[in-house]
Coordinates of C-alpha atoms and ligand atoms in Angstrom, one line a residue:
Chain A
X1 CA -19.9 -19.9 10.2
X2 CA -17.3 -17.6 11.7
X3 CA -15.1 -14.6 11.1
X4 CA -11.5 -15.4 10.7
X5 CA -8.9 -12.8 11.6
X6 CA -5.3 -12.9 10.3
X7 CA -3.0 -11.6 13.0
X8 CA 0.6 -10.7 12.1
X9 CA 3.3 -11.1 14.8
X10 CA 6.9 -10.1 14.9
X11 CA 9.5 -10.9 17.5
X12 CA 6.9 -12.6 19.6
X13 CA 4.6 -9.6 19.7
X14 CA 1.3 -9.0 18.0
X15 CA 1.7 -6.0 15.7
X16 CA -0.3 -3.0 16.7
X17 CA -2.0 -2.9 13.3
X18 CA -3.1 -6.5 14.0
X19 CA -4.7 -5.5 17.3
X20 CA -6.8 -3.1 15.3
X21 CA -7.6 -5.8 12.8
X22 CA -8.6 -8.2 15.6
X23 CA -10.9 -5.5 17.0
X24 CA -12.4 -4.9 13.6
X25 CA -13.0 -8.6 13.1
X26 CA -14.6 -9.3 16.4
X27 CA -17.0 -6.4 15.8
X28 CA -17.9 -7.9 12.5
X29 CA -18.5 -11.2 14.2
X30 CA -20.8 -9.5 16.6
X31 CA -22.6 -7.8 13.8
X32 CA -23.2 -11.1 12.1
X33 CA -24.0 -12.9 15.3
X34 CA -21.1 -15.3 15.1
X35 CA -17.7 -15.9 16.8
X36 CA -14.3 -14.5 16.0
X37 CA -11.3 -16.9 15.5
X38 CA -7.8 -15.7 14.7
X39 CA -5.0 -17.4 12.8
X40 CA -1.6 -16.1 13.8
X41 CA 1.4 -15.8 11.4
X42 CA 5.0 -14.8 12.1
X43 CA 6.9 -15.3 15.3
X44 CA 4.5 -15.3 18.3
X45 CA 4.3 -16.4 21.9
X46 CA 1.4 -18.2 23.3
X47 CA 1.0 -15.7 26.1
X48 CA 0.8 -12.8 23.7
X49 CA -1.7 -14.6 21.5
X50 CA -3.9 -15.4 24.5
X51 CA -4.1 -11.7 25.2
X52 CA -6.0 -11.3 21.9
X53 CA -9.0 -12.0 24.1
X54 CA -8.9 -8.4 25.0
X55 CA -9.7 -7.6 21.4
X56 CA -12.7 -9.9 21.5
X57 CA -11.1 -13.0 20.0
X58 CA -12.3 -16.4 21.3
X59 CA -9.8 -18.7 19.8
X60 CA -6.3 -18.3 18.1
X61 CA -4.9 -20.9 15.7
X62 CA -1.2 -21.1 15.6
X63 CA 1.2 -23.2 13.6
X64 CA 4.7 -23.5 15.2
X65 CA 6.5 -24.4 11.9
X66 CA 9.8 -22.5 12.0
X67 CA 9.7 -21.7 8.3
X68 CA 6.6 -19.6 8.9
X69 CA 8.4 -17.1 11.1
X70 CA 9.3 -15.1 8.0
X71 CA 6.7 -14.1 5.4
X72 CA 6.2 -16.6 2.6
X73 CA 3.3 -15.8 0.3
X74 CA 2.6 -19.3 -0.8
X75 CA 2.7 -21.0 2.6
X76 CA 0.8 -18.2 4.4
X77 CA -2.0 -18.4 1.8
X78 CA -2.3 -22.1 2.2
X79 CA -2.3 -21.9 6.0
X80 CA -5.0 -19.2 6.1
X81 CA -7.1 -21.0 3.5
X82 CA -7.0 -24.2 5.6
X83 CA -8.0 -22.2 8.7
X84 CA -10.8 -20.6 6.8
X85 CA -12.1 -24.0 5.6
X86 CA -11.9 -25.5 9.1
X87 CA -13.7 -22.6 10.7
X88 CA -16.2 -22.2 7.9
X89 CA -15.2 -18.5 7.7
X90 CA -17.6 -16.3 5.7
X91 CA -15.5 -13.1 6.4
X92 CA -11.7 -13.0 6.6
X93 CA -10.2 -9.8 8.0
X94 CA -6.5 -8.9 7.6
X95 CA -4.2 -5.9 7.7
X96 CA -3.8 -3.7 4.7
X97 CA -0.1 -4.3 5.0
X98 CA 2.4 -5.7 2.4
X99 CA 1.7 -9.1 3.9
X100 CA -2.0 -8.7 4.2
X101 CA -2.5 -7.5 0.7
X102 CA -0.2 -10.1 -0.8
X103 CA -2.0 -13.0 1.0
X104 CA -5.5 -11.5 0.8
X105 CA -5.4 -11.2 -3.0
X106 CA -4.3 -14.9 -3.5
X107 CA -6.9 -16.0 -0.9
X108 CA -9.7 -14.2 -2.7
X109 CA -9.1 -16.4 -5.8
X110 CA -8.6 -19.6 -3.9
X111 CA -11.7 -19.2 -1.7
X112 CA -13.8 -17.5 -4.5
X113 CA -14.3 -14.5 -2.2
X114 CA -14.8 -10.9 -2.9
X115 CA -12.1 -8.6 -1.7
X116 CA -11.8 -5.0 -0.4
X117 CA -8.4 -3.5 0.6
X118 CA -7.7 -0.2 2.3
X119 CA -10.9 -0.4 4.3
X120 CA -11.5 2.4 6.9
X121 CA -14.8 1.6 8.6
X122 CA -16.9 -1.3 9.8
X123 CA -19.2 -2.8 7.2
X124 CA -22.8 -1.8 6.7
X125 CA -25.1 -4.8 6.3
X126 CA -28.5 -3.3 5.7
X127 CA -30.9 -5.1 3.4
X128 CA -28.8 -8.2 3.0
X129 CA -26.0 -6.3 1.2
X130 CA -22.5 -5.9 2.6
X131 CA -20.8 -2.6 2.0
X132 CA -17.4 -1.3 3.2
X133 CA -15.8 2.1 2.9
X134 CA -12.3 2.2 1.5
X135 CA -9.7 4.8 0.6
X136 CA -9.3 5.5 -3.1
X137 CA -7.4 7.9 -5.4
X138 CA -4.4 7.8 -3.1
X139 CA -6.1 9.3 -0.1
X140 CA -8.0 11.9 -2.1
X141 CA -11.4 10.1 -1.9
X142 CA -13.3 7.3 -0.4
X143 CA -15.5 4.6 -2.1
X144 CA -18.4 2.6 -0.7
X145 CA -17.9 -0.8 -2.2
X146 CA -20.5 -3.6 -2.3
X147 CA -18.9 -7.0 -1.8
X148 CA -20.8 -9.8 -3.6
X149 CA -20.8 -13.5 -2.9
X150 CA -20.8 -15.8 0.1
X151 CA -17.3 -15.1 1.3
X152 CA -15.7 -11.7 1.8
X153 CA -12.1 -10.6 2.6
X154 CA -11.4 -7.3 4.1
X155 CA -8.0 -5.6 4.5
X156 CA -8.2 -2.9 7.1
X157 CA -6.2 0.3 6.8
X158 CA -3.9 1.1 9.7
X159 CA -5.1 3.5 12.3
X160 CA -8.6 3.7 11.0
X161 CA -10.1 1.5 13.8
X162 CA -9.8 2.0 17.5
X163 CA -8.3 -1.2 19.1
X164 CA -10.6 -2.7 21.8
X165 CA -9.1 -3.5 25.2
X166 CA -11.3 -5.6 27.4
X167 CA -8.9 -6.2 30.2
X168 CA -8.7 -9.7 31.7
X169 CA -10.3 -11.6 28.7
X170 CA -8.1 -14.3 27.2
X171 CA -8.3 -16.3 24.0
X172 CA -7.8 -20.0 23.8
X173 CA -4.6 -20.8 21.8
X174 CA -4.9 -23.9 19.7
X175 CA -2.1 -25.5 17.6
X176 CA -2.9 -25.8 14.0
X177 CA -1.2 -27.4 11.0
X178 CA -1.9 -27.0 7.3
X179 CA 0.2 -29.9 6.0
X180 CA 2.6 -27.6 4.2
X181 CA 4.9 -29.0 1.6
X182 CA 8.2 -27.7 0.2
X183 CA 6.3 -26.4 -2.9
X184 CA 4.4 -24.0 -0.6
X185 CA 7.8 -22.4 0.3
X186 CA 8.8 -21.6 -3.3
X187 CA 9.0 -17.9 -2.4
X188 CA 10.6 -18.4 1.0
X189 CA 13.2 -15.7 1.7
X190 CA 16.9 -16.6 1.3
X191 CA 17.7 -13.8 3.7
X192 CA 15.8 -11.2 5.7
X193 CA 17.2 -7.7 6.2
X194 CA 15.6 -5.5 8.8
X195 CA 16.0 -1.8 8.8
X196 CA 18.0 0.0 11.4
X197 CA 15.2 2.3 12.5
X198 CA 15.8 5.2 14.7
X199 CA 14.3 4.5 18.2
X200 CA 13.0 1.2 16.8
X201 CA 9.7 2.8 15.6
X202 CA 8.6 1.6 12.2
X203 CA 7.1 4.1 9.9
X204 CA 4.1 2.1 8.7
X205 CA 3.2 1.3 12.3
X206 CA 3.9 4.7 13.8
X207 CA 1.4 6.8 15.8
X208 CA 3.5 9.9 15.3
X209 CA 5.7 10.9 12.4
X210 CA 8.2 13.7 11.9
X211 CA 9.0 14.3 8.3
X212 CA 11.6 16.4 6.5
X213 CA 11.7 17.8 3.0
X214 CA 14.1 19.7 0.8
X215 CA 13.9 22.6 3.2
X216 CA 16.1 20.7 5.6
X217 CA 18.9 21.6 3.1
X218 CA 21.0 18.4 3.6
X219 CA 21.4 15.1 5.4
X220 CA 23.7 16.6 7.9
X221 CA 20.7 18.5 9.4
X222 CA 18.6 15.4 10.0
X223 CA 19.6 15.4 13.7
X224 CA 17.0 18.1 14.1
X225 CA 14.3 15.8 12.8
X226 CA 15.6 12.8 14.7
X227 CA 15.8 14.7 18.0
X228 CA 12.2 15.8 17.8
X229 CA 11.1 12.3 16.7
X230 CA 13.0 10.8 19.6
X231 CA 11.5 13.2 22.1
X232 CA 8.0 12.4 20.8
X233 CA 8.5 8.7 20.3
X234 CA 7.8 9.3 16.6
X235 CA 9.1 7.6 13.4
X236 CA 11.0 9.7 10.8
X237 CA 9.9 10.2 7.2
X238 CA 10.8 12.3 4.2
X239 CA 9.6 13.7 0.9
X240 CA 10.4 12.1 -2.5
X241 CA 13.2 14.4 -3.6
X242 CA 15.0 13.8 -0.3
X243 CA 15.1 10.0 -0.8
X244 CA 15.8 10.5 -4.6
X245 CA 19.1 12.2 -3.7
X246 CA 19.8 9.7 -1.0
X247 CA 19.7 12.1 1.9
X248 CA 17.4 9.5 3.5
X249 CA 16.7 5.8 2.7
X250 CA 13.8 5.0 0.3
X251 CA 11.7 3.3 2.9
X252 CA 11.2 6.7 4.5
X253 CA 9.6 8.2 1.4
X254 CA 6.0 9.0 1.9
X255 CA 3.5 10.1 -0.7
X256 CA 1.7 8.9 -3.8
X257 CA 4.7 6.9 -5.0
X258 CA 6.0 6.1 -1.6
X259 CA 4.3 4.7 1.4
X260 CA 1.0 6.0 2.8
X261 CA 0.9 6.8 6.4
X262 CA -2.1 7.7 8.6
X263 CA -0.6 8.5 12.1
X264 CA -2.4 10.5 14.8
X265 CA 0.3 13.2 14.3
X266 CA 2.3 14.1 11.2
X267 CA 4.8 17.0 11.5
X268 CA 6.1 18.2 8.1
X269 CA 9.3 20.2 8.2
X270 CA 10.5 22.1 5.2
X271 CA 8.0 20.3 2.9
X272 CA 6.0 22.3 0.4
X273 CA 3.0 20.1 0.3
X274 CA 2.8 19.1 -3.3
X275 CA -0.4 17.1 -4.1
X276 CA 1.7 13.9 -4.6
X277 CA 3.1 14.3 -1.1
X278 CA -0.3 15.1 0.5
X279 CA -1.7 11.9 -1.1
X280 CA 0.4 9.8 1.2
X281 CA -0.2 11.7 4.4
X282 CA -3.6 13.5 4.3
X283 CA -5.4 10.8 6.3
X284 CA -3.3 11.6 9.3
X285 CA -5.5 12.8 12.2
X286 CA -3.5 16.0 13.0
X287 CA -1.1 17.6 10.5
X288 CA 1.5 20.2 11.6
X289 CA 3.4 22.2 9.1
X290 CA 6.6 24.1 9.6
X291 CA 7.6 26.1 6.6
X292 CA 9.2 29.6 6.1
X293 CA 7.0 30.3 3.1
X294 CA 3.5 31.4 4.3
X295 CA 2.2 30.6 0.8
X296 CA 3.3 26.9 0.9
X297 CA 0.4 24.8 -0.1
X298 CA 0.8 22.4 2.8
X299 CA -0.7 25.0 5.2
X300 CA -4.1 24.5 3.4
X301 CA -4.0 20.8 4.5
X302 CA -2.7 21.5 8.0
X303 CA -4.4 21.7 11.4
X304 CA -1.5 23.6 13.0
X305 CA 1.2 25.6 11.4
X306 CA 4.3 27.7 12.1
X307 CA 5.6 30.1 9.5
X308 CA 9.2 30.0 10.3
X309 CA 12.7 28.6 9.7
X310 CA 13.0 24.9 10.6
X311 CA 16.5 25.5 11.9
X312 CA 15.1 27.9 14.5
X313 CA 11.8 26.2 15.2
X314 CA 12.7 22.5 15.5
X315 CA 15.1 22.8 18.5
X316 CA 12.4 24.9 20.3
X317 CA 9.8 22.2 19.7
X318 CA 12.2 19.4 20.9
X319 CA 12.9 21.5 24.0
X320 CA 9.2 22.0 24.7
X321 CA 8.5 18.3 24.4
X322 CA 11.2 17.5 26.8
X323 CA 9.8 20.0 29.3
X324 CA 6.4 18.3 29.1
X325 CA 7.4 15.2 31.0
Chain B
X1 CA 12.5 -14.5 -22.0
X2 CA 8.9 -13.2 -22.6
X3 CA 8.0 -10.3 -20.4
X4 CA 4.4 -9.2 -20.0
X5 CA 4.0 -5.8 -18.4
X6 CA 0.5 -4.8 -17.2
X7 CA -0.2 -1.1 -17.3
X8 CA -3.2 0.9 -16.1
X9 CA -4.4 4.2 -17.3
X10 CA -4.8 6.6 -14.3
X11 CA -5.5 10.3 -13.7
X12 CA -2.3 12.4 -13.6
X13 CA -1.0 12.7 -10.1
X14 CA -1.9 16.4 -9.9
X15 CA -5.6 15.8 -10.7
X16 CA -8.2 17.3 -8.5
X17 CA -10.6 14.4 -7.9
X18 CA -14.3 14.9 -8.6
X19 CA -17.2 12.6 -9.4
X20 CA -20.2 12.4 -11.6
X21 CA -23.4 13.9 -10.1
X22 CA -24.6 10.5 -8.9
X23 CA -21.2 9.9 -7.2
X24 CA -20.9 6.6 -9.0
X25 CA -18.0 7.4 -11.3
X26 CA -14.9 9.4 -11.5
X27 CA -15.4 12.5 -13.5
X28 CA -13.0 12.3 -16.4
X29 CA -13.8 15.7 -17.9
X30 CA -10.7 17.7 -18.6
X31 CA -8.5 15.1 -16.8
X32 CA -5.1 14.1 -18.2
X33 CA -4.4 10.4 -18.0
X34 CA -1.0 8.9 -17.6
X35 CA 0.6 5.4 -17.2
X36 CA 0.2 4.5 -13.6
X37 CA 3.5 5.7 -12.0
X38 CA 4.1 2.3 -10.2
X39 CA 3.7 0.5 -13.6
X40 CA 6.5 2.6 -15.0
X41 CA 9.0 0.8 -12.8
X42 CA 7.7 -2.5 -14.1
X43 CA 7.9 -1.4 -17.7
X44 CA 11.4 0.1 -17.5
X45 CA 12.8 -2.8 -15.6
X46 CA 11.4 -5.3 -18.2
X47 CA 13.0 -3.3 -21.0
X48 CA 16.3 -3.1 -19.2
X49 CA 16.3 -6.9 -18.6
X50 CA 15.4 -7.6 -22.2
X51 CA 18.2 -5.4 -23.4
X52 CA 20.6 -7.2 -21.1
X53 CA 19.7 -10.8 -21.9
X54 CA 17.3 -10.8 -24.8
X55 CA 13.6 -11.4 -25.1
X56 CA 10.4 -9.5 -25.8
X57 CA 8.3 -7.1 -23.8
X58 CA 4.6 -7.0 -24.4
X59 CA 2.4 -4.4 -22.7
X60 CA -1.1 -5.2 -21.7
X61 CA -3.9 -2.9 -20.7
X62 CA -7.5 -3.7 -19.8
X63 CA -9.3 -0.6 -20.9
X64 CA -11.5 1.1 -23.5
X65 CA -10.1 2.7 -26.6
X66 CA -9.3 6.0 -24.8
X67 CA -6.3 4.3 -23.1
X68 CA -4.5 3.8 -26.4
X69 CA -2.4 7.0 -26.2
X70 CA -0.7 5.6 -23.1
X71 CA -0.3 2.2 -24.6
X72 CA 1.5 3.9 -27.5
X73 CA 3.6 5.8 -24.9
X74 CA 4.7 2.4 -23.4
X75 CA 5.6 1.2 -26.9
X76 CA 7.6 4.5 -27.3
X77 CA 9.5 3.8 -24.1
X78 CA 10.6 0.5 -25.5
X79 CA 8.0 -2.3 -25.4
X80 CA 7.8 -4.4 -28.5
X81 CA 4.1 -4.9 -28.9
X82 CA 0.9 -4.4 -27.0
X83 CA -2.5 -6.0 -26.2
X84 CA -5.6 -4.1 -25.1
X85 CA -8.4 -6.0 -23.6
X86 CA -11.4 -4.0 -24.8
X87 CA -13.4 -3.5 -21.5
X88 CA -13.9 -1.1 -18.7
X89 CA -11.7 -2.5 -15.8
X90 CA -14.7 -3.2 -13.5
X91 CA -12.7 -4.4 -10.5
X92 CA -9.4 -6.1 -9.6
X93 CA -10.7 -9.6 -10.1
X94 CA -12.1 -8.8 -13.5
X95 CA -8.8 -7.4 -14.6
X96 CA -6.8 -10.2 -13.1
X97 CA -8.8 -12.8 -15.1
X98 CA -8.0 -10.9 -18.3
X99 CA -4.3 -10.8 -17.5
X100 CA -4.2 -14.4 -16.5
X101 CA -5.9 -15.6 -19.7
X102 CA -3.4 -13.6 -21.9
X103 CA -0.4 -14.7 -19.8
X104 CA -1.4 -18.3 -20.2
X105 CA -2.2 -18.1 -24.0
X106 CA 1.0 -16.3 -24.7
X107 CA 3.3 -18.4 -22.6
X108 CA 4.8 -15.4 -20.8
X109 CA 7.7 -16.1 -18.4
X110 CA 7.7 -12.9 -16.3
X111 CA 4.6 -11.0 -15.5
X112 CA 5.2 -7.5 -14.1
X113 CA 3.0 -4.7 -12.9
X114 CA 3.1 -1.8 -10.5
X115 CA 2.4 -2.3 -6.8
X116 CA -1.0 -0.8 -7.1
X117 CA -2.9 1.7 -9.3
X118 CA -3.0 5.3 -7.9
X119 CA -6.8 5.5 -8.6
X120 CA -8.3 2.4 -7.3
X121 CA -5.4 1.6 -4.9
X122 CA -6.3 -2.1 -4.9
X123 CA -2.9 -3.7 -4.4
X124 CA -4.7 -6.9 -5.4
X125 CA -4.2 -7.8 -9.1
X126 CA -0.7 -9.3 -8.7
X127 CA -1.8 -11.9 -6.1
X128 CA -5.0 -12.7 -8.1
X129 CA -3.0 -13.3 -11.3
X130 CA -0.4 -15.5 -9.5
X131 CA -3.2 -17.5 -7.9
X132 CA -5.2 -17.9 -11.1
X133 CA -2.0 -19.2 -12.9
X134 CA -0.8 -21.2 -9.9
X135 CA 2.6 -19.5 -9.9
X136 CA 4.5 -17.5 -7.2
X137 CA 3.9 -13.8 -6.7
X138 CA 6.5 -11.4 -5.2
X139 CA 4.8 -8.3 -4.0
X140 CA 5.9 -5.6 -3.6
X141 CA 9.3 -5.9 -5.2
X142 CA 11.9 -3.2 -4.8
X143 CA 14.6 -5.0 -6.9
X144 CA 14.5 -7.6 -9.7
X145 CA 17.6 -9.3 -11.2
X146 CA 17.5 -12.3 -13.6
X147 CA 20.0 -14.9 -14.4
X148 CA 18.6 -17.4 -16.9
X149 CA 15.3 -18.6 -15.5
X150 CA 16.0 -17.6 -12.0
X151 CA 15.0 -14.2 -10.6
X152 CA 16.3 -12.6 -7.4
X153 CA 14.0 -10.1 -5.9
X154 CA 13.8 -7.9 -2.9
X155 CA 10.4 -8.0 -1.4
X156 CA 9.5 -5.2 1.0
X157 CA 7.9 -6.2 4.3
X158 CA 7.0 -3.7 7.1
X159 CA 10.3 -2.7 8.6
X160 CA 12.6 -4.4 6.2
X161 CA 13.0 -6.6 3.2
X162 CA 13.3 -10.3 2.2
X163 CA 15.6 -11.5 -0.5
X164 CA 13.6 -14.0 -2.5
X165 CA 14.6 -16.3 -5.4
X166 CA 12.0 -17.7 -7.8
X167 CA 12.1 -19.4 -11.1
X168 CA 10.0 -18.5 -14.1
X169 CA 7.1 -18.2 -14.6
X170 CA 6.3 -15.7 -11.8
X171 CA 4.5 -12.5 -11.1
X172 CA 6.0 -9.4 -9.4
X173 CA 4.5 -6.1 -8.5
X174 CA 7.1 -3.4 -8.7
X175 CA 7.9 -0.2 -6.8
X176 CA 10.9 2.1 -6.3
X177 CA 13.9 2.0 -6.2
X178 CA 13.8 -0.8 -8.8
X179 CA 15.0 1.5 -11.6
X180 CA 14.8 5.0 -13.0
X181 CA 11.6 5.0 -15.1
X182 CA 12.4 6.0 -18.7
X183 CA 10.6 8.6 -20.8
X184 CA 10.1 8.2 -24.5
X185 CA 12.7 9.7 -26.9
X186 CA 12.0 10.9 -30.4
X187 CA 13.0 7.7 -32.1
X188 CA 10.9 5.7 -29.7
X189 CA 7.9 7.9 -30.5
X190 CA 8.4 7.4 -34.3
X191 CA 8.8 3.6 -34.1
X192 CA 5.9 3.2 -31.6
X193 CA 3.4 4.2 -34.3
X194 CA 4.0 1.0 -36.3
X195 CA 4.4 -1.5 -33.5
X196 CA 1.6 -4.0 -33.2
X197 CA -1.3 -3.2 -30.9
X198 CA -3.8 -6.1 -30.8
X199 CA -7.3 -5.6 -29.4
X200 CA -9.1 -8.6 -27.9
X201 CA -12.4 -9.0 -26.2
X202 CA -12.7 -9.9 -22.4
X203 CA -13.2 -13.4 -21.1
X204 CA -14.0 -14.9 -17.7
X205 CA -16.6 -14.2 -15.1
X206 CA -17.7 -10.7 -14.2
X207 CA -16.6 -8.6 -11.2
X208 CA -17.1 -9.5 -7.6
X209 CA -17.3 -6.0 -6.2
X210 CA -19.2 -2.8 -7.2
X211 CA -18.7 0.8 -6.2
X212 CA -21.9 2.1 -4.7
X213 CA -20.7 5.7 -4.2
X214 CA -17.6 7.8 -4.1
X215 CA -17.1 10.6 -1.6
X216 CA -14.5 13.3 -0.9
X217 CA -12.9 13.5 2.5
X218 CA -14.3 16.2 4.8
X219 CA -12.4 19.5 4.3
X220 CA -9.9 20.7 6.9
X221 CA -11.2 23.3 9.4
X222 CA -8.4 25.7 8.5
X223 CA -4.9 26.0 9.9
X224 CA -4.2 27.4 13.3
X225 CA -1.0 29.4 13.1
X226 CA 1.4 29.7 16.0
X227 CA 4.1 32.5 15.9
X228 CA 7.6 31.1 15.4
X229 CA 8.8 33.0 18.5
X230 CA 6.3 31.1 20.5
X231 CA 7.0 27.7 19.0
X232 CA 6.7 25.8 22.3
X233 CA 3.1 26.8 22.5
X234 CA 2.4 24.4 19.6
X235 CA 3.5 21.4 21.8
X236 CA 1.0 22.5 24.5
X237 CA -1.8 22.7 22.0
X238 CA -0.9 19.2 20.7
X239 CA -1.2 17.9 24.2
X240 CA -4.1 19.8 25.6
X241 CA -6.3 20.6 22.5
X242 CA -5.5 18.0 19.8
X243 CA -4.6 15.4 22.5
X244 CA -2.1 13.6 20.2
X245 CA 1.0 13.7 22.4
Ligands
LIG401 C1 4.5 11.2 -10.6 C2 5.0 12.0 -9.4 C3 4.9 11.3 -8.2 C4 5.4 11.9 -7.1 N1 5.4 11.3 -5.9 C5 5.8 11.9 -4.7 C6 5.7 11.3 -3.5 O1 5.3 10.1 -3.3 N2 6.1 11.9 -2.4 C7 6.6 13.2 -2.4 O2 7.0 13.8 -1.4 N3 6.7 13.8 -3.6 C8 6.3 13.2 -4.8 N4 6.4 13.8 -6.0 C9 7.2 15.1 -6.0 C10 6.3 16.3 -5.6 O3 5.7 16.8 -6.7 C11 7.2 17.4 -5.0 O4 8.2 17.8 -6.0 C12 7.9 17.1 -3.7 O5 7.0 16.5 -2.8 C13 8.6 18.3 -3.1 O6 9.4 17.9 -2.0 P1 9.7 19.0 -0.9 O7 8.5 19.5 -0.4 O8 10.6 18.3 0.0 O9 10.6 20.0 -1.7 P2 10.2 21.5 -2.2 O10 9.0 21.5 -3.0 O11 11.4 22.0 -2.8 O12 9.8 22.3 -0.9 C14 10.7 22.7 0.1 C15 10.0 23.5 1.1 O13 10.8 23.8 2.1 C16 10.6 25.2 2.5 N5 11.8 25.7 3.2 C17 13.0 25.9 2.6 N6 13.9 26.3 3.5 C18 13.3 26.3 4.7 C19 13.6 26.6 6.0 N7 14.9 26.9 6.3 N8 12.7 26.5 7.0 C20 11.4 26.2 6.7 N9 11.0 25.8 5.5 C21 11.9 25.9 4.5 C22 10.2 25.9 1.2 O14 9.5 27.1 1.5 C23 9.5 24.8 0.5 O15 8.1 24.9 0.7 C24 5.9 13.2 -7.1 C25 6.0 13.9 -8.4 C26 5.5 13.3 -9.5 C27 5.5 14.0 -10.8

């Protein structure tokens, strides 16, 4: 028996969310008195995979097949299922990412496992039951969910688990092959287009986010958002109406019908705080709101606020951040 | 081309979420239910593709009788017929089994649904249906074009997108900016009344998960306001007090 952890890599590096997933998985292994093995997908280097020892991983399986560098739902599912069989995995842990959810849902059927996505805490295993806490109602609630059956799959929400760092520990990297055939690559991409992201910080992985709404008045003013984001090392985001009118690209749209983010710091500039917007951001650890209207609903969901004009306040904040270092 | 569009019935996006006294169920009292916003992309795109190249659009909902107004709404938007599986949607696996059974029986070519439901936020059903049927899934899809039996989709990945080509049958879970979701017009509402809505009983195994209890997130402590003249003070608080920068 073991716990199998799916680690997503990109450009040779292990994604930050996957370090959290690895830490989650190794703690589950400890809880169940077993070992933690990882299977890596995407483009990885052996040196970076070995460093997963710091997150409590004993062994990492890696298939060098070049076609696995990009996400392919069919092939990833088969690879992970094969790893799960080999390792006799009773619990599989992955990221609650687009890749993790797409693969996890197929795996749950193939391995006859129960599945919980959007999980925010380590499981509780009292009295032989296995219960996880997950986000529901678009960030407006949580649900404790009991997972039945012999095998379980858990998709862990980003930024809900602290990554472990046990310096000096290394994992053994073992090559692994799942005998993939052409049929497993039916949904292989013809082309991959990566976003041109300001400062190279991806919104779903970001620790800090600076977000703008209709109060920014027009796309020509986004330099104010970008300057603060750059000074902080933050990603940029926006409200729905802003992406609807193409002031900003769609992948920056956060909220109930956009992406959900849970950074340590979310700074909302000229956003009213409609319930659909809050749904996508209210699991952020600290929320800062800048709005000229003291009655804006966002202040009720905020930790810090400035009642003021974004055009006046944003440059001051950027300046103050620069003075910090 | 036979399109099957799966819709779920969810609380309106402005709903204040509360639970029954035992915290085991969502409190439906006084709540307005809508078609899951993500599913609207799937529905509208299926109708657009049908208009462009022919075919039929069937909507499918797994739910009890109280979901019928929203099924009628989907018919008013332009679906041709509807199927309701008469059961409470216990969990994603339970729902996926119903969808897979109907997709198989009906010989559907394209099975579309939203990325996830805004109540359960599972993001699971698409993959389960694909796996149960042994066909590809593309999730989440931002764009869907069809030419004959071949579909070209844009699949969102963290930080970018993949252009994927699959042949029918396949499953896709849809999200913006796939299309501009349509709203029903008067004629649609009139004709929807007489379109067929078939009710069938559930099949398959039961659920694999069970909600033990719901809870609301802890309330915020209250906002600390910093005067605009003193905006720089905020940055110091974020460093020294909140410790996030
Ligand atoms: C089904 C559905 C789904 C939705 N999903 C989403 C979603 O996913 N994400 C989302 O964001 N929205 C969503 N919405 C829309 C949502 O209801 C709001 O309309 C939207 O969030 C408002 O965006 P905003 O705050 O940028 O604009 P507004 O509501 O127009 O607010 C602008 C704010 O800027 C302030 N302001 C103006 N000028 C200044 C200035 N100079 N300085 C400081 N402040 C200023 C104003 O006081 C105001 O509070 C959804 C709506 C529906 C019906």
